[in-house]
Coordinates of C-alpha atoms in Angstrom, one line a residue:
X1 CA 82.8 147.4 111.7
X2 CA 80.9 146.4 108.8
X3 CA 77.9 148.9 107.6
X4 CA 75.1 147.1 108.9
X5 CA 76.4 147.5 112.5
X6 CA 77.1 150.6 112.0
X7 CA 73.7 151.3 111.3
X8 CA 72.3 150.0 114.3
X9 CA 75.0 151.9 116.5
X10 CA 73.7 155.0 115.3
X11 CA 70.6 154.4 115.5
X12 CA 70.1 152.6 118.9
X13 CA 73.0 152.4 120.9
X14 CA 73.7 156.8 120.1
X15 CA 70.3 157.5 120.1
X16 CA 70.0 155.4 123.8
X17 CA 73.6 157.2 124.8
X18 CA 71.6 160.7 124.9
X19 CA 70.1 159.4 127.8
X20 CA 72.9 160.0 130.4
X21 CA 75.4 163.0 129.4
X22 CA 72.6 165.6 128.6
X23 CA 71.5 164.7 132.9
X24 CA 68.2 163.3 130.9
X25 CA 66.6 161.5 133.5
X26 CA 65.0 163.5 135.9
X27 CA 64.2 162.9 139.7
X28 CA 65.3 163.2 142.9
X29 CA 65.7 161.0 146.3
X30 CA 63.1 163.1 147.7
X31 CA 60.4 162.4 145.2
X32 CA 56.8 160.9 145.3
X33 CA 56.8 157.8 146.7
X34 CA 57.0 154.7 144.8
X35 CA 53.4 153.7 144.0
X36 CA 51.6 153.0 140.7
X37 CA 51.5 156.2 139.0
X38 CA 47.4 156.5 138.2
X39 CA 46.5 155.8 134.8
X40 CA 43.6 157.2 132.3
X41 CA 40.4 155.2 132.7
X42 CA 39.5 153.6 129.7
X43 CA 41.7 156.7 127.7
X44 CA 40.9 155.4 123.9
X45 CA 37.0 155.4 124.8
X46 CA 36.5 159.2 125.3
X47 CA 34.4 160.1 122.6
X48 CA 36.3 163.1 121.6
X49 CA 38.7 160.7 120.7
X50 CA 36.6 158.7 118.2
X51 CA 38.0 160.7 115.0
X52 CA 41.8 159.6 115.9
X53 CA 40.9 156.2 116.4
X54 CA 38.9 156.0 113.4
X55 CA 41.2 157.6 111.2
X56 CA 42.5 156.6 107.5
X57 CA 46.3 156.5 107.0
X58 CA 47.5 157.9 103.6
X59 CA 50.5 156.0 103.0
X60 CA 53.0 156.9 99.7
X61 CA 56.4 156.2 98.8
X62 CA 58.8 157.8 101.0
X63 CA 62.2 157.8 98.8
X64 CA 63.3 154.5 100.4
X65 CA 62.9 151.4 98.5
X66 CA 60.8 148.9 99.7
X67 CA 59.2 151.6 102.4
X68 CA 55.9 153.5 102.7
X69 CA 55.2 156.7 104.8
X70 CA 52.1 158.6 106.3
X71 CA 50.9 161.0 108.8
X72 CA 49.6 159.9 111.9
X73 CA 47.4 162.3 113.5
X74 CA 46.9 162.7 117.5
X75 CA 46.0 165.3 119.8
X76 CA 48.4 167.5 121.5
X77 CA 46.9 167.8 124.3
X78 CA 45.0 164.6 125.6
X79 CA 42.7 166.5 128.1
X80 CA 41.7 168.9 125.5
X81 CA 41.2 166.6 122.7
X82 CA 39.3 169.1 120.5
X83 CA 42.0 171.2 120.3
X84 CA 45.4 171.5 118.7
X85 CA 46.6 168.4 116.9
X86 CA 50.4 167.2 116.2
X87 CA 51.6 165.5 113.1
X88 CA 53.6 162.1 113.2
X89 CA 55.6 160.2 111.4
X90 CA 54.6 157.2 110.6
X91 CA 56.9 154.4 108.5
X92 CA 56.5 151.2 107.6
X93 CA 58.0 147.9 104.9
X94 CA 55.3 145.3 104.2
X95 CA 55.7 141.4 105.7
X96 CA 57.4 139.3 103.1
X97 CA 56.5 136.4 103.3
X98 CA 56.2 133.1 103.2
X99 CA 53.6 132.3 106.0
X100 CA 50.1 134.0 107.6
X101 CA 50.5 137.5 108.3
X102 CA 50.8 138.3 111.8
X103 CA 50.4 142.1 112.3
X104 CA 52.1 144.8 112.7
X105 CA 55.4 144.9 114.6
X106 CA 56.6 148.5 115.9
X107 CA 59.5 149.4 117.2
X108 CA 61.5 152.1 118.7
X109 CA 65.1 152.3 119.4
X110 CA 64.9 154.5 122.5
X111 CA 67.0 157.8 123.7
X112 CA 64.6 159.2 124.1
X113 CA 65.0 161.2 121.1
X114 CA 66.0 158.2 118.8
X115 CA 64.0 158.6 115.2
X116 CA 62.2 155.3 115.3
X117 CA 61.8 156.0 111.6
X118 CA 65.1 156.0 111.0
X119 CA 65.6 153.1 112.9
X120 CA 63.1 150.9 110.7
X121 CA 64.5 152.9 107.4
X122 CA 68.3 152.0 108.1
X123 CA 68.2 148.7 110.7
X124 CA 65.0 147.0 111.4
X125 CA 63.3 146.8 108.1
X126 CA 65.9 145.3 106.8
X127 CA 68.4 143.7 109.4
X128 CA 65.7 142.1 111.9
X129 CA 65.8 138.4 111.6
X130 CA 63.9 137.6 108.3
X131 CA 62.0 134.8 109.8
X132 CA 60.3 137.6 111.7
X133 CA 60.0 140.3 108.6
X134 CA 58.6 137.7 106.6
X135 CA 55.2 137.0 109.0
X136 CA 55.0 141.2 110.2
X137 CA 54.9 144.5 109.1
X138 CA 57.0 146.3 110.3
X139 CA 56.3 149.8 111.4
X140 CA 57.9 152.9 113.3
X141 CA 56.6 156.0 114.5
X142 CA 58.8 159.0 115.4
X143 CA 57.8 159.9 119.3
X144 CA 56.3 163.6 119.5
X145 CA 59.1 166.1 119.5
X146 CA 61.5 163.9 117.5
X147 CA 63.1 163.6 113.9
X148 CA 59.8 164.2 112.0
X149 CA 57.0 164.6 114.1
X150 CA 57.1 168.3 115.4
X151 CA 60.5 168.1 116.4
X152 CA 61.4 169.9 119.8
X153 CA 63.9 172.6 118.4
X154 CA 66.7 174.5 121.1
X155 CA 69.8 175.9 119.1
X156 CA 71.6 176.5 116.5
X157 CA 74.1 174.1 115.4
X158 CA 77.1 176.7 116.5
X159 CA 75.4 176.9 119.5
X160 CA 75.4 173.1 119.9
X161 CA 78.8 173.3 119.2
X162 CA 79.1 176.0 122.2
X163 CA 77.0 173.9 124.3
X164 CA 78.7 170.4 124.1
X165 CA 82.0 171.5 124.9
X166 CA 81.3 173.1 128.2
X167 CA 83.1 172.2 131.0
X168 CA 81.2 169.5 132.7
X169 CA 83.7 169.1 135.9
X170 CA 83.5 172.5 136.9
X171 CA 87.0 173.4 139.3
X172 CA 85.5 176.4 140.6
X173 CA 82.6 179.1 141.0
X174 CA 83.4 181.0 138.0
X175 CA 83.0 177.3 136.1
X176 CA 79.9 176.6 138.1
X177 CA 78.3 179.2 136.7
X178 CA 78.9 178.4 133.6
X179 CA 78.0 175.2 133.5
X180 CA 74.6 176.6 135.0
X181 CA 74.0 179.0 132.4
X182 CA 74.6 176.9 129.2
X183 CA 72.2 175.0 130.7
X184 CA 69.8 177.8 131.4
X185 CA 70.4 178.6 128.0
X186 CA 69.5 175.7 126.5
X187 CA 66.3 175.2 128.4
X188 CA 65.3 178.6 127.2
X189 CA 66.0 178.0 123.7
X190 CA 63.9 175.1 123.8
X191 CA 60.5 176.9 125.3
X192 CA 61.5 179.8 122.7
X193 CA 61.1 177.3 119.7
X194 CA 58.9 174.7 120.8
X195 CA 57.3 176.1 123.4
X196 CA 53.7 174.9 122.4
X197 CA 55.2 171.6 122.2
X198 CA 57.2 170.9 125.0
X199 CA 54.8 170.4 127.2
X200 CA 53.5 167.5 125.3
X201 CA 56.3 165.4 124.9
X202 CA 55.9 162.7 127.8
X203 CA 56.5 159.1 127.9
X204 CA 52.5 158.4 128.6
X205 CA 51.5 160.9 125.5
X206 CA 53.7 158.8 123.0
X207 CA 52.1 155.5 124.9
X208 CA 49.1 156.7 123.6
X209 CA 49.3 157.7 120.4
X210 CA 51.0 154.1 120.2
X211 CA 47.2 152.8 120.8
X212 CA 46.2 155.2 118.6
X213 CA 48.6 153.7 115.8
X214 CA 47.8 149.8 116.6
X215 CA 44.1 151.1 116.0
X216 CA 44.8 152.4 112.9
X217 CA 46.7 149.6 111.7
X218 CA 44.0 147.7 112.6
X219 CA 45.9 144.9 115.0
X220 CA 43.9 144.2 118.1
X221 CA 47.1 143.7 120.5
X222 CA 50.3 145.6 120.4
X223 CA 53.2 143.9 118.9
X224 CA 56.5 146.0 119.9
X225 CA 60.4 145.8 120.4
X226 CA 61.6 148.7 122.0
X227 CA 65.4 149.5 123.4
X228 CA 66.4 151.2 126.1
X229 CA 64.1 154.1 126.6
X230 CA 61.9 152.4 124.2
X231 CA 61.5 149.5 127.1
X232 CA 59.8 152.3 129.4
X233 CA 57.6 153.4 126.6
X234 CA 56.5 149.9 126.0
X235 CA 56.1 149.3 129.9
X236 CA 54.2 152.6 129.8
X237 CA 52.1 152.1 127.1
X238 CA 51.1 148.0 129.2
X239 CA 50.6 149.9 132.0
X240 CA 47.5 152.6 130.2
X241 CA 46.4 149.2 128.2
X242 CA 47.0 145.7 129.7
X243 CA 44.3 144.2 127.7
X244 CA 45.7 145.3 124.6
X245 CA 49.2 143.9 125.1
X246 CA 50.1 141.7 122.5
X247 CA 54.0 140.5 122.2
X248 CA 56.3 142.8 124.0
X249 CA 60.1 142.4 124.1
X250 CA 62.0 145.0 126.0
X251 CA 65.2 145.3 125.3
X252 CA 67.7 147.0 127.6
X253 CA 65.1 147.8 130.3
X254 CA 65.2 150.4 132.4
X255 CA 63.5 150.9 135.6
X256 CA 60.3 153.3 136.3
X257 CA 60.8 153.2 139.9
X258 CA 63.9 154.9 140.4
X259 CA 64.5 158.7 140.9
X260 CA 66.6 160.6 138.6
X261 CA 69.3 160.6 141.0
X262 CA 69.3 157.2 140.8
X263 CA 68.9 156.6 137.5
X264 CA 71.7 158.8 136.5
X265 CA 74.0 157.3 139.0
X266 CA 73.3 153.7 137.8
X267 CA 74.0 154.3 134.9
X268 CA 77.1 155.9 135.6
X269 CA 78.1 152.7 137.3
X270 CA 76.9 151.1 133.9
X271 CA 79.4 152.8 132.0
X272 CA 81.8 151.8 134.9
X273 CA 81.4 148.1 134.1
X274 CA 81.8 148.5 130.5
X275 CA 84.7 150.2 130.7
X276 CA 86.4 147.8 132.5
X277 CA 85.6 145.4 130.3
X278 CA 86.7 147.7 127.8
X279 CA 90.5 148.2 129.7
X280 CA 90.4 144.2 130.0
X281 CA 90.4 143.6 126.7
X282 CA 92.9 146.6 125.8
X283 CA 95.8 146.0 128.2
X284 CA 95.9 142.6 126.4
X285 CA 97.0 144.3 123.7
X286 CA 100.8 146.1 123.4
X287 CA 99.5 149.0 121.7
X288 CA 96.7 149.7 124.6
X289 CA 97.3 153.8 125.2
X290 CA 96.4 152.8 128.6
X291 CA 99.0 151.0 129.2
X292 CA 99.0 146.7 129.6
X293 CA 99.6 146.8 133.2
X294 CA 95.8 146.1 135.2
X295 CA 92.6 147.6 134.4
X296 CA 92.7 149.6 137.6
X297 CA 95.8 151.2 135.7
X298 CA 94.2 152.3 133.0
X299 CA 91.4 153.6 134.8
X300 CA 93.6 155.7 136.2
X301 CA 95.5 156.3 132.7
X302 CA 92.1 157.3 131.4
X303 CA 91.5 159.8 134.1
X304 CA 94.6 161.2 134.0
X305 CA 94.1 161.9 130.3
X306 CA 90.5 163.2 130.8
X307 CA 92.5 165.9 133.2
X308 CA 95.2 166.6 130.6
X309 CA 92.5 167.7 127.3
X310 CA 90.9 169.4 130.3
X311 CA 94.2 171.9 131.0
X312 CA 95.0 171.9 127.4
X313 CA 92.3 170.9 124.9
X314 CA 93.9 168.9 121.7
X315 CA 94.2 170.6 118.3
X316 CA 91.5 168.0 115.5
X317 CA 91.8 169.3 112.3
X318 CA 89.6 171.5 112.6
X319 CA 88.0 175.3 114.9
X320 CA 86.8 173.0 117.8
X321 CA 89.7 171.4 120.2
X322 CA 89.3 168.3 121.8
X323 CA 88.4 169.3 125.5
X324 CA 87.7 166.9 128.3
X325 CA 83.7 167.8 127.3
X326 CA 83.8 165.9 124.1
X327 CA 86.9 163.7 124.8
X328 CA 84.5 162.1 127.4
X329 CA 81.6 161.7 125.4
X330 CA 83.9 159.9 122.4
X331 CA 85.1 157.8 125.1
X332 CA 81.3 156.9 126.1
X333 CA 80.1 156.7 122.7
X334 CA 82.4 153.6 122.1
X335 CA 80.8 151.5 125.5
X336 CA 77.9 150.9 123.9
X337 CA 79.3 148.7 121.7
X338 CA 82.2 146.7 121.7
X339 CA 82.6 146.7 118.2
X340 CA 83.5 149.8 118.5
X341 CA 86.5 149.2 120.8
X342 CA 89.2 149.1 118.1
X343 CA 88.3 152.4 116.9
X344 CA 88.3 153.5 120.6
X345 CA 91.9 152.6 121.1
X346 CA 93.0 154.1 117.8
X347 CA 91.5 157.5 118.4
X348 CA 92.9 157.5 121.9
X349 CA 96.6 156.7 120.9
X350 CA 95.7 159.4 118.4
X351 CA 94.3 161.9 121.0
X352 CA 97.5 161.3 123.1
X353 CA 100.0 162.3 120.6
X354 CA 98.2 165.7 119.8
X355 CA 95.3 164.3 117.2
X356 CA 91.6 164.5 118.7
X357 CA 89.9 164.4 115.2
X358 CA 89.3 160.3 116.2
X359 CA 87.3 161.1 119.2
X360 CA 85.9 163.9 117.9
X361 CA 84.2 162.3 115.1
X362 CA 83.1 159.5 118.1
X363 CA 81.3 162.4 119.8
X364 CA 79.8 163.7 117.0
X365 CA 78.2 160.6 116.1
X366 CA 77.2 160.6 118.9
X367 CA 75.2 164.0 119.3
X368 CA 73.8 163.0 116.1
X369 CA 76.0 166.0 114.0
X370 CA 76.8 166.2 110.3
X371 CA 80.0 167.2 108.6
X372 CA 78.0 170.8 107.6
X373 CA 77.3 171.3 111.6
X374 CA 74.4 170.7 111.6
X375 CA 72.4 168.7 114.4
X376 CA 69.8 166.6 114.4
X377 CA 67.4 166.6 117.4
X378 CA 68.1 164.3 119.2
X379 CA 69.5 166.1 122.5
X380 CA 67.0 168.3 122.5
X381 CA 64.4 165.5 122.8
X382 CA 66.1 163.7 124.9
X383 CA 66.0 166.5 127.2
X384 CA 62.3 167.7 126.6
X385 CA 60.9 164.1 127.4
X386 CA 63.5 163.1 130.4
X387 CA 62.5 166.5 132.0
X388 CA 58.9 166.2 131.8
X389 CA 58.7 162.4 132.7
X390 CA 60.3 162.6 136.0
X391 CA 61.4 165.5 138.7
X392 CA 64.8 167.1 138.5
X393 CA 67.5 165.7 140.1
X394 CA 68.9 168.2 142.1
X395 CA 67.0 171.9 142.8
X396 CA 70.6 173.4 141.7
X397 CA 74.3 173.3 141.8
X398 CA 74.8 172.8 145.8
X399 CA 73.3 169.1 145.1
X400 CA 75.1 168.4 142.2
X401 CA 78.6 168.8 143.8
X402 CA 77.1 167.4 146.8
X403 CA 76.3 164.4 144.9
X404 CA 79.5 164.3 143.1
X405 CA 81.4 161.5 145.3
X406 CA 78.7 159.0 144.9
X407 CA 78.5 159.4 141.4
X408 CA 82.6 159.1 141.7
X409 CA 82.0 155.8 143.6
X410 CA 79.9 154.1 141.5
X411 CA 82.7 155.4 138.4
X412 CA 86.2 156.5 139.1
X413 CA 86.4 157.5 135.5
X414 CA 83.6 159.2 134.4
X415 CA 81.7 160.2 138.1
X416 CA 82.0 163.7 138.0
X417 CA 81.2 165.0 134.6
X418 CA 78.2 162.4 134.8
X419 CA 77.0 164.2 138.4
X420 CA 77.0 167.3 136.8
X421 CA 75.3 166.6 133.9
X422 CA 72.3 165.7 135.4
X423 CA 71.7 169.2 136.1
X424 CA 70.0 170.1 133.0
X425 CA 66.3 169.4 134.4
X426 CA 66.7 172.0 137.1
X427 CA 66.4 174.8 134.7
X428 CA 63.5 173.5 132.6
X429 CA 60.7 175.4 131.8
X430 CA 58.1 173.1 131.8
X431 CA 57.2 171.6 134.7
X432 CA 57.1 167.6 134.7
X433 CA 54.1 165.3 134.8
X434 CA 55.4 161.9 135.9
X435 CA 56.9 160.4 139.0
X436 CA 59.1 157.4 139.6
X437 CA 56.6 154.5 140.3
X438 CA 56.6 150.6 140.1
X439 CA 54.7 149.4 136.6
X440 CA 52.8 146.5 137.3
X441 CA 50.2 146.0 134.2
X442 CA 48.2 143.9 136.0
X443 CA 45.9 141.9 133.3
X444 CA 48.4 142.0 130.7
X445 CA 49.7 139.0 128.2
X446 CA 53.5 137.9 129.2
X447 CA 56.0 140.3 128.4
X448 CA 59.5 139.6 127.3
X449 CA 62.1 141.3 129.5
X450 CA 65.9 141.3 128.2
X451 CA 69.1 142.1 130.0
X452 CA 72.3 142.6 129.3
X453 CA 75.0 141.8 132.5
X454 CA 77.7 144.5 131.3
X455 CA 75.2 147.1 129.6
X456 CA 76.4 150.3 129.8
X457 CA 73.9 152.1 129.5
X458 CA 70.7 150.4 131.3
X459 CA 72.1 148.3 133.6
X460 CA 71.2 144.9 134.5
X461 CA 69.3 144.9 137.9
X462 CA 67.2 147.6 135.9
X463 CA 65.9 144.6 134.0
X464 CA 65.6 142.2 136.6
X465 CA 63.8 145.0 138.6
X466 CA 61.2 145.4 135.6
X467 CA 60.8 141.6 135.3
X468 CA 59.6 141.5 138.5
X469 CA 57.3 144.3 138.7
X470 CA 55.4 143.5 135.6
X471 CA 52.8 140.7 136.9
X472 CA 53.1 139.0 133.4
X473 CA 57.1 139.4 132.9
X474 CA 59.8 137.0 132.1
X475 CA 63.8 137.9 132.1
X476 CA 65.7 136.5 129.5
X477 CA 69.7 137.4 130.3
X478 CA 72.4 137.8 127.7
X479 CA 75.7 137.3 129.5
X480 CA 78.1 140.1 127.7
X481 CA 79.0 143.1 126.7
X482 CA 77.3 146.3 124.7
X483 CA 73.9 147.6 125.0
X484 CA 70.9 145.6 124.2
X485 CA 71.0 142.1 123.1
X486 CA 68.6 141.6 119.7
X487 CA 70.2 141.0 117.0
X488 CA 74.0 141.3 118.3
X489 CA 75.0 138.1 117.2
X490 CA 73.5 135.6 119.8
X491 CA 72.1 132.5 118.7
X492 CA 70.1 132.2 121.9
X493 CA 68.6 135.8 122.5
X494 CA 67.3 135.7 119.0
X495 CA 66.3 132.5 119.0
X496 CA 64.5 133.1 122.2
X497 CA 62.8 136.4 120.8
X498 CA 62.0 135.3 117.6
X499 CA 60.2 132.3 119.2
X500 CA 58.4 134.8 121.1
X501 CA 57.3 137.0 118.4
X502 CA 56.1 134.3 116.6
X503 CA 54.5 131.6 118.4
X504 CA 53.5 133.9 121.4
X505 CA 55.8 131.7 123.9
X506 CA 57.8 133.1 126.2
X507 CA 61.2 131.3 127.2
X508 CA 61.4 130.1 130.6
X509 CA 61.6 132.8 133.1
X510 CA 65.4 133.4 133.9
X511 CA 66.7 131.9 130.6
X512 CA 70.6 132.9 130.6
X513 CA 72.5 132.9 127.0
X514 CA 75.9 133.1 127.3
X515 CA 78.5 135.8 125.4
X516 CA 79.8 133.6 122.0

C-alpha cells in the first residue's frame, strides 16, 4: 500500500470506522417518529450573531508547506450567543491554478471525530484530483470537540488501553457488568474533562459554524465533500440553509432517518458484506488462514478464531495480549479498504501461530494510538457527538442481549460484539438533542449523493435512502468494494464528481460506475 493510500485510510476510512465499535450511533426503535426535525429560522440572522459572521480570519503558516491556519470563532452555545465562545481550527492550501477561481471547497472526512484538518493537511490538499485544487481553495475545519478545536477529552491513554480490550461478547453476568461499567467509566470521564463542552458537540452546531465559515471565506454557497459521517453533516447543514447550498457531494451517505438500533445493525450487516468479499478473494489464495474451501467456511474459520483469542488472548510483543476485543477491531479496520486485505491475511496467519503484534498494530491504527500510547481523540468524539445527535439504543443491558440475534443475523461474524457495543450511549451524561428524521432541504441546489454497493461501513441503501429524501438529490453508484468512492481509483466516480464540482452538473440520476 503505497503512502498516499495510506494516508487517506487513516484519515477517512479509520476516522469513519469509530462510528460502529464504540456503539456511536444512538437511537432506539421506539424513538420520535420520523418527521423533519425543526430547524432554526433564519439562524445566521440573529443579530447577536452579527460579530461571528462578520469576523476577520488571521491566517499564518502552520508548519506544513504550502498550508495556512487560523482560528475560527463561534459560539458555544447557539441560544445563548453572548456567552461562552469555542475556538476552531481552521486549515486551508490556496487554488493553484490555471483557470477562474471558484471558492472555497471544504471538506470533512467523517467519524465523527475524524480531524478534517488532518484530512486536508495529509490527503485532500494534496491528493484530490488537481483539476479540482487548481480552480478551489481548499479548506477544513476540525468539528467542535475534535483534534484541535476544544477537543472532547475522557481518559488516559492506559486507560484507553484498559478500555479497548474489554470484553465486548460478554458470557456471563459477572462480564455484563463489566462491560457496563467501562462504559460507565468512560462516559464519566468524558463529563469530568469536557464537561462544558460536551454538551455542544452536535451534528446541527458543527452545521452551523460551517455557515459561519463560508461567511467568513466570503463564498455565497457552500462548496463541500464530506465522507461518511461527513455526508450527514453536509445533509445537516442543507437542511438549516437550503438557499445557501452550493455543490455538495456526499460520499458514503448515511441515513438520518434511522434509529440507532438500526443504524448500528446496518452497519453490522455492512461489515458482513465486506467480509465476504474479503473471504472471496482470500480462499482463492493457498495461504488464506481461513482456509480455500467457501466463504461460508471461513466465516466460520474467523468465528472460531474470534472464540479462541477470547479463551486465551495471543502474546504481541509487547504488555497488551491480543484478545478477541482488539482482534475484532484489527479484523474491521482492514474492511474499509481492500487495500488493506493483504496485510489482513498476513497478520491473521500471524495471529494464528501465537503472533498478534499484526493485528494489533491494525487496531491501533485504528483507535487513532501512537507507539508512546498515547491517543488521539477521536473515540471520544465519536462518542460525544453520536450520543448527543440521536437517543440511546437500548436503556441498558437487558436490550442489548436481547438484540443480540438480530445483530447476529445481519453478521454471523461480528453480530455480537457489534450488539454490545452499541451500549455506550445509555450511560451518557449528557442528554441528546436530535432525533432520527427524514432530511428533505426543500429549496436547495442539486446535491450529489454517492454509494458504494459493498461499503462496509455506510451501506448502500443508506445512500439511495438519502438520494431520495433530499428534493434536489442525485445517486451516483460505484459498484465495489471499500468505503467511499472519491478518489479510489475510478475513472467514472471522479470523473463524475469532478464534473460536478466544476461546471455545477450533476450526472444523471442513478449513474452506475462499475469496479475496474
Amino acid at each position: 500500500m503505497d503512502s498516499r493510500r495510506l494516508l487517506r485510510m487513516s484519515a477517512t476510512a479509520l476516522a469513519a470506522a469509530g462510528l460502529i465499535l464504540s456503539g456511536c450511533s444512538g437511537g432506539s426503535d421506539a424513538a420520535a417518529p420520523r418527521t423533519a426535525a425543526p430547524a432554526p429560522s433564519s439562524p445566521s440572522r440573529a443579530p447577536q450573531l452579527k460579530k461571528f459572521y462578520e469576523q476577520k480570519l488571521k491566517w499564518r503558516d502552520c508548519g506544513v508547506e504550502g498550508f495556512q491556519c487560523a482560528t475560527l470563532r463561534a459560539p458555544l452555545d447557539y441560544a445563548k450567543p453572548d456567552g461562552e465562545e469555542v475556538e476552531l481550527a481552521v486549515s486551508r492550501v490556496r487554488a493553484t491554478g490555471p483557470g477562474k477561481r471558484l471558492g472555497s471547497l471544504l471538506v470533512n472526512p467523517g467519524g465523527p471525530g475524524g480531524s478534517a484538518v488532518g484530512y486536508l493537511q495529509g490527503y485532500a490538499g494534496i491528493g484530490y484530483p488537481a483539476p479540482v485544487r487548481a480552480r478551489y481553495d481548499m479548506v477544513a475545519v476540525d468539528p467542535r470537540g475534535v483534534a484541535r478545536s476544544e477537543p472532547v477529552e475522557c481518559l488516559t491513554g492506559p486507560q484507553m488501553d484498559a478500555y479497548t480490550q474489554v470484553d465486548q461478547t460478554p458470557d456471563d453476568t459477572a462480564e455484563t457488568n463489566a462491560l457496563s461499567a467501562a462504559f460507565k467509566d468512560f462516559a464519566a470521564g468524558c463529563a469530568k474533562k469536557s464537561g462544558q463542552v460536551l454538551p455542544h458537540v452536535s451534528t446541527v452546531e458543527t452545521a452551523r459554524d460551517m455557515d459561519i465559515l463560508r461567511a467568513v471565506l466570503g463564498d455565497a454557497k457552500l462548496t463541500y465533500v464530506g465522507a461518511s459521517y461527513g455526508t450527514f453533516l453536509g445533509a445537516t447543514y442543507a437542511e438549516l440553509f437550503p438557499d445557501r447550498v452550493g455543490r455538495l457531494v456526499l460520499d458514503g451517505a448515511m441515513d438520518p432517518s434511522l434509529s440507532a438500533l438500526d443504524l448500528n445493525r446496518d452497519q453490522t450487516g455492512g461489515f458482513e458484506t465486506a467480509f465476504k468479499a474479503f473471504a472471496a478473494d482470500c480462499i482463492r489464495m493457498s495461504d488464506c488462514p481461513l482456509g480455500t474451501e467457501s466463504v461460508e467456511a471461513a466465516g466460520e474459520a474467523m468465528k472460531k478464531f474470534f472464540r479462541d483469542v477470547d479463551a486465551k488472548p495471543v502474546p504481541t510483543g509487547e504488555s497488551r495480549e491480543l484478545g478477541e476485543s482488539l482482534a475484532t477491531t484489527g479484523v474491521i479496520a482492514a474492511m474499509y479498504d481492500e487495500g488493506a486485505w493483504p496485510q489482513l491475511r498476513e497478520a491473521l496467519t500471524r495471529a494464528m501461530a501465537g503472533d498478534g503484534s499484526g493485528l494489533l498494530a491494525l487496531a491501533d491504527s485504528y483507535y487513532e494510538r501512537e507507539s508512546d500510547g498515547t491517543y488521539a481523540n477521536l473515540m471520544a468524539a465519536n462518542a460525544a457527538v453520536n450520543c448527543l445527535d440521536l437517543p440511546p439504543a437500548y436503556s441498558g443491558p437487558a436490550e442489548a442481549a436481547k438484540a443480540v440475534p438480530s445483530f447476529e443475523k445481519a453478521s454471523p461474524v461480528f453480530g455480537a460484539g457489534l450488539a454490545w457495543a452499541a451500549l455506550n450511549c445509555t450511560y451518557w451524561p449528557t442528554p441528546p438533542t436530535g432525533r432520527p428524521h427524514r432530511i428533505t432541504a426543500e429549496g436547495a441546489a442539486p446535491i450529489l449523493v454517492v454509494g458504494t454497493t459493498r461499503d462496509p461501513a455506510t451501506p448502500y441503501h443508506w445512500a439511495q435512502s438519502l438520494a431520495e429524501q433530499l428534493s434536489s438529490g442525485t445517486l451516483l453508484t460505484y459498484e465495489g468494494d471499500g468505503h467511499t468512492a472519491y478518489g479510489r481509483g475510478s475513472d467514472c466516480i471522479d470523473t463524475a464528481i469532478n464534473t460536478y464540482l466544476l461546471e455545477g452538473t450533476p450526472p444523471a440520476d442513478g449513474k452506475r460506475c462499475s469496479q475496474a
